[in-house]
Short mmCIF file of C-alpha atoms in Angstrom, two decimals:
data_model
loop_
_atom_site.label_atom_id
_atom_site.label_comp_id
_atom_site.label_asym_id
_atom_site.label_seq_id
_atom_site.Cartn_x
_atom_site.Cartn_y
_atom_site.Cartn_z
CA UNK C 2 0.50 19.76 12.56
CA UNK C 3 4.29 19.15 12.49
CA UNK C 4 5.40 17.44 9.18
CA UNK C 5 2.27 18.66 7.31
CA UNK C 6 2.17 20.84 4.16
CA UNK C 7 -0.53 22.43 2.21
CA UNK C 8 -1.58 21.70 -1.36
CA UNK C 9 -3.84 24.13 -3.24
CA UNK C 10 -6.37 22.23 -5.41
CA UNK C 11 -8.22 24.36 -8.03
CA UNK C 12 -11.15 22.84 -9.97
CA UNK C 13 -11.92 24.55 -13.21
CA UNK C 14 -15.53 23.98 -14.11
CA UNK C 15 -17.75 24.30 -17.18
CA UNK C 16 -21.04 26.37 -16.81
CA UNK C 17 -23.14 23.19 -16.51
CA UNK C 18 -20.87 21.90 -13.74
CA UNK C 19 -21.13 25.18 -11.92
CA UNK C 20 -24.88 24.85 -11.99
CA UNK C 21 -24.61 21.28 -10.66
CA UNK C 22 -22.38 22.64 -7.85
CA UNK C 23 -25.13 25.11 -6.85
CA UNK C 24 -27.75 22.38 -6.93
CA UNK C 25 -25.92 19.53 -5.24
CA UNK C 26 -23.61 21.54 -3.03
CA UNK C 27 -19.98 22.43 -3.41
CA UNK C 28 -18.78 20.18 -0.56
CA UNK C 29 -20.45 17.03 -2.02
CA UNK C 30 -18.81 17.56 -5.48
CA UNK C 31 -15.38 18.43 -4.02
CA UNK C 32 -15.47 15.29 -1.95
CA UNK C 33 -16.37 13.38 -5.05
CA UNK C 34 -13.52 14.82 -6.96
CA UNK C 35 -11.01 14.14 -4.15
CA UNK C 36 -12.24 10.48 -4.16
CA UNK C 37 -11.99 10.13 -7.84
CA UNK C 38 -8.44 11.56 -7.78
CA UNK C 39 -7.54 9.26 -4.83
CA UNK C 40 -6.53 11.93 -2.33
CA UNK C 41 -9.06 10.49 0.00
CA UNK C 42 -10.02 6.82 0.27
CA UNK C 43 -13.01 5.35 -1.47
CA UNK C 44 -14.43 1.81 -2.05
CA UNK C 45 -14.06 2.31 -5.74
CA UNK C 46 -10.86 2.69 -7.72
CA UNK C 47 -9.27 6.16 -8.13
CA UNK C 48 -6.63 7.74 -10.24
CA UNK C 49 -3.99 7.25 -7.64
CA UNK C 50 -5.05 3.63 -6.65
CA UNK C 51 -5.03 2.68 -10.34
CA UNK C 52 -1.64 4.20 -10.94
CA UNK C 53 -0.21 2.42 -7.88
CA UNK C 54 -1.75 -1.02 -8.78
CA UNK C 55 -0.75 -0.82 -12.54
CA UNK C 56 2.87 0.31 -11.91
CA UNK C 57 3.27 1.76 -15.39
CA UNK C 58 1.35 3.54 -18.07
CA UNK C 59 -0.73 1.08 -20.12
CA UNK C 60 -0.60 0.90 -23.84
CA UNK C 61 -3.77 1.98 -25.80
CA UNK C 62 -4.62 -1.76 -26.67
CA UNK C 63 -4.51 -2.56 -22.80
CA UNK C 64 -7.54 -0.29 -22.13
CA UNK C 65 -11.02 -1.55 -23.05
CA UNK C 66 -14.45 0.21 -22.63
CA UNK C 67 -17.03 -1.95 -21.20
CA UNK C 68 -20.78 -2.01 -22.04
CA UNK C 69 -21.67 -0.36 -18.77
CA UNK C 70 -19.53 2.64 -19.59
CA UNK C 71 -16.63 1.68 -17.29
CA UNK C 72 -13.13 1.11 -18.58
CA UNK C 73 -10.99 -2.11 -17.98
CA UNK C 74 -7.13 -1.66 -17.70
CA UNK C 75 -5.25 -4.87 -18.25
CA UNK C 76 -1.47 -4.63 -17.61
CA UNK C 77 1.06 -7.44 -16.88
CA UNK C 78 -1.76 -9.96 -15.96
CA UNK C 79 -3.58 -7.44 -13.71
CA UNK C 80 -7.04 -6.29 -14.65
CA UNK C 81 -8.74 -3.25 -12.99
CA UNK C 82 -12.03 -1.70 -13.81
CA UNK C 83 -12.68 2.07 -13.25
CA UNK C 84 -15.43 4.40 -13.83
CA UNK C 85 -15.56 6.68 -16.90
CA UNK C 86 -14.80 9.89 -14.77
CA UNK C 87 -11.68 8.24 -13.36
CA UNK C 88 -10.70 7.12 -16.89
CA UNK C 89 -11.06 10.72 -18.19
CA UNK C 90 -8.99 12.11 -15.22
CA UNK C 91 -6.13 9.60 -15.69
CA UNK C 92 -5.93 10.30 -19.53
CA UNK C 93 -5.32 13.87 -18.79
CA UNK C 94 -1.57 14.30 -18.55
CA UNK C 95 -1.86 17.71 -16.76
CA UNK C 96 -3.89 16.19 -13.91
CA UNK C 97 -1.49 13.36 -13.51
CA UNK C 98 1.41 15.86 -13.65
CA UNK C 99 -0.14 17.87 -10.88
CA UNK C 100 -0.62 14.66 -8.79
CA UNK C 101 3.15 14.08 -9.19
CA UNK C 102 3.93 17.58 -8.17
CA UNK C 103 1.94 17.02 -4.85
CA UNK C 104 4.29 14.22 -3.88
CA UNK C 105 7.56 14.99 -5.75
CA UNK C 106 8.66 17.91 -3.72
CA UNK C 107 8.35 16.52 -0.13
CA UNK C 108 9.70 13.11 -1.03
CA UNK C 109 12.82 14.63 -2.64
CA UNK C 110 13.81 14.74 1.03
CA UNK C 111 15.68 11.54 1.83
CA UNK C 112 14.13 11.55 5.29
CA UNK C 113 10.62 11.35 3.99
CA UNK C 114 9.33 7.94 2.82
CA UNK C 115 5.68 8.57 2.32
CA UNK C 116 2.90 11.18 2.24
CA UNK C 117 -0.57 10.71 3.80
CA UNK C 118 -3.70 12.54 2.91
CA UNK C 119 -7.14 12.29 4.69
CA UNK C 120 -10.08 14.14 6.03
CA UNK C 121 -9.21 15.69 9.46
CA UNK C 122 -12.31 14.36 11.15
CA UNK C 123 -12.25 10.91 9.48
CA UNK C 124 -8.64 9.92 9.25
CA UNK C 125 -9.10 6.20 9.73
CA UNK C 126 -11.67 5.67 6.92
CA UNK C 127 -10.27 8.27 4.44
CA UNK C 128 -6.44 7.82 4.82
CA UNK C 129 -4.49 7.48 1.64
CA UNK C 130 -0.68 6.84 1.75
CA UNK C 131 1.61 7.24 -1.24
CA UNK C 132 5.14 5.92 -0.81
CA UNK C 133 8.42 7.00 -2.45
CA UNK C 134 8.27 3.82 -4.58
CA UNK C 135 4.95 4.72 -6.11
CA UNK C 136 6.42 7.93 -7.71
CA UNK C 137 8.00 6.02 -10.60
CA UNK C 138 4.50 4.77 -11.63
CA UNK C 139 3.01 8.22 -11.36
CA UNK C 140 5.81 9.64 -13.57
CA UNK C 141 5.20 7.00 -16.20
CA UNK C 142 1.64 8.27 -16.77
CA UNK C 143 2.88 11.75 -17.73
CA UNK C 144 5.39 10.51 -20.34
CA UNK C 145 5.10 9.32 -23.93
CA UNK C 146 4.93 5.55 -24.57
CA UNK C 147 8.12 3.60 -24.60
CA UNK C 148 10.08 6.60 -23.22
CA UNK C 149 9.38 6.64 -19.46
CA UNK C 150 12.85 5.43 -18.47
CA UNK C 151 14.60 8.07 -20.60
CA UNK C 152 12.54 10.86 -19.06
CA UNK C 153 13.03 10.00 -15.44
CA UNK C 154 13.85 13.05 -13.24
CA UNK C 155 17.57 13.61 -12.68
CA UNK C 156 18.84 15.07 -9.42
CA UNK C 157 22.26 16.43 -8.84
CA UNK C 158 23.91 17.79 -5.65
CA UNK C 159 26.63 20.39 -5.45
CA UNK C 160 28.14 22.66 -2.86
CA UNK C 161 27.57 26.32 -3.98
CA UNK C 162 27.76 29.93 -2.68
CA UNK C 163 24.52 32.00 -2.79
CA UNK C 164 23.54 35.55 -1.76
CA UNK C 165 20.03 35.96 -0.18
CA UNK C 166 17.48 37.85 -2.30
CA UNK C 167 14.06 37.14 -0.75
CA UNK C 168 12.72 34.76 1.84
CA UNK C 169 10.50 34.07 4.84
CA UNK C 170 11.55 34.58 8.33
CA UNK C 171 8.73 32.82 9.93
CA UNK C 172 10.20 29.22 9.44
CA UNK C 173 8.65 28.61 6.15
CA UNK C 174 11.13 27.02 3.83
CA UNK C 175 9.19 27.61 0.53
CA UNK C 176 9.67 30.36 -2.01
CA UNK C 177 13.14 31.58 -1.17
CA UNK C 178 15.19 33.25 -3.82
CA UNK C 179 18.88 33.75 -4.13
CA UNK C 180 21.57 35.28 -6.41
CA UNK C 181 24.00 32.83 -7.86
CA UNK C 182 26.48 35.08 -9.65
CA UNK C 183 24.49 36.87 -12.25
CA UNK C 184 21.49 34.46 -12.13
CA UNK C 185 18.56 34.16 -9.74
CA UNK C 186 17.08 30.95 -8.58
CA UNK C 187 14.18 30.07 -6.38
CA UNK C 188 14.71 27.26 -3.90
CA UNK C 189 13.02 25.41 -0.95
CA UNK C 190 15.09 25.30 2.18
CA UNK C 191 15.00 21.80 3.80
CA UNK C 192 17.40 22.58 6.55
CA UNK C 193 15.02 22.87 9.58
CA UNK C 194 17.78 23.96 12.00
CA UNK C 195 18.61 27.00 9.82
CA UNK C 196 14.97 27.78 9.44
CA UNK C 197 14.44 27.81 13.20
CA UNK C 198 17.41 30.06 13.65
CA UNK C 199 15.76 32.43 11.20
CA UNK C 200 12.47 32.20 13.03
CA UNK C 201 14.15 32.90 16.34
CA UNK C 202 15.94 35.96 14.94
CA UNK C 203 19.36 34.58 15.38
CA UNK C 204 19.95 34.85 11.60
CA UNK C 205 18.75 38.01 9.86
CA UNK C 206 19.71 37.67 6.21
CA UNK C 207 20.88 40.62 4.19
CA UNK C 208 21.53 40.74 0.41
CA UNK C 209 25.27 41.21 1.12
CA UNK C 210 25.49 38.02 3.23
CA UNK C 211 26.99 34.82 1.89
CA UNK C 212 25.62 31.32 2.26
CA UNK C 213 27.52 28.19 1.60
CA UNK C 214 24.98 25.41 0.99
CA UNK C 215 24.39 21.96 -0.31
CA UNK C 216 22.08 22.48 -3.27
CA UNK C 217 20.04 19.78 -5.03
CA UNK C 218 18.78 20.45 -8.56
CA UNK C 219 16.07 18.13 -9.96
CA UNK C 220 15.41 18.26 -13.69
CA UNK C 221 12.16 16.93 -15.20
CA UNK C 222 11.66 16.51 -18.83
CA UNK C 223 8.37 17.24 -20.42
CA UNK C 224 8.93 16.14 -24.05
CA UNK C 225 12.10 18.07 -24.88
CA UNK C 226 11.53 20.80 -22.31
CA UNK C 227 13.59 20.84 -19.12
CA UNK C 228 12.11 22.12 -15.87
CA UNK C 229 14.43 22.53 -12.91
CA UNK C 230 13.63 22.81 -9.22
CA UNK C 231 16.08 23.65 -6.48
CA UNK C 232 16.33 22.65 -2.86
CA UNK C 233 18.84 23.76 -0.24
CA UNK C 234 19.38 20.47 1.77
CA UNK C 235 21.78 22.03 4.28
CA UNK C 236 23.29 25.38 5.09
CA UNK C 237 26.99 24.70 5.63
CA UNK C 238 28.18 28.17 6.48
CA UNK C 239 26.79 31.73 6.97
CA UNK C 240 29.03 34.75 6.52
CA UNK C 241 27.80 38.31 7.38
CA UNK C 242 28.09 40.80 4.59
CA UNK C 243 30.12 44.02 4.95
CA UNK C 244 27.00 46.18 5.44
CA UNK C 245 25.71 44.06 8.31
CA UNK C 246 29.05 44.03 10.06
CA UNK C 247 29.21 47.86 9.70
CA UNK C 248 25.77 48.30 11.10
CA UNK C 249 26.51 45.92 13.99
CA UNK C 250 29.70 47.75 14.88
CA UNK C 251 28.09 51.10 14.85
CA UNK C 252 25.26 49.85 16.95
CA UNK C 253 27.61 48.29 19.44
CA UNK C 254 29.53 51.63 19.60
CA UNK C 255 26.38 53.72 20.30
CA UNK C 256 25.49 51.36 23.18
CA UNK C 257 28.96 51.71 24.69
CA UNK C 258 28.71 55.60 24.48
CA UNK C 259 25.43 55.53 26.27
#
């Protein structure tokens, strides 16, 4: 429905887990995984609920294994107990990074303050909401100890000129690519008015066209590696390229002759 977006979740399983899926049923295990991650609500603590409650990555001495096999996290006077599977998930920086990726892209848009996930037929009981303020805690779990603040994502905005290279003309703002001088960048278009014009056929982009846009670059550090993502927040101007103008003029002339 309007305002929604799709997240692809891929579970890589070992042979014994694949056998369990065949025995217990894939839907049952997938629901259990979604609950453990926290993408749908559960009575027990999940990865997302623990991150939100703790607010920061705990130090090793703040994590204690209990006799029952559970783990206790004690941070800044808060003590939370989680199951062993949730503990294993939250200790995996790759999984936590993917959780961050789910929420980072949509909430880079200033107009979006939270993201909800739930089962379509059980929204009231399964709803989970992640707010923009929760992202700082999520990021802290993917970063080395005592270095979270230094590795916070940095976003910069600038007005630039781009030439179209590849995109969707069905109103989808994802996976567009543009030429910026000699370089090529992939960007998500957030300007809904421009996307709707493309969908209606009012704008038919050509490689020779020129776009003046407000571009936001977000840099995320993973150790010493820098990963950048780009978003076009607004298309400020659209200029037809020479080849399009020539085509339109010749087309107009043929109509007049007829």
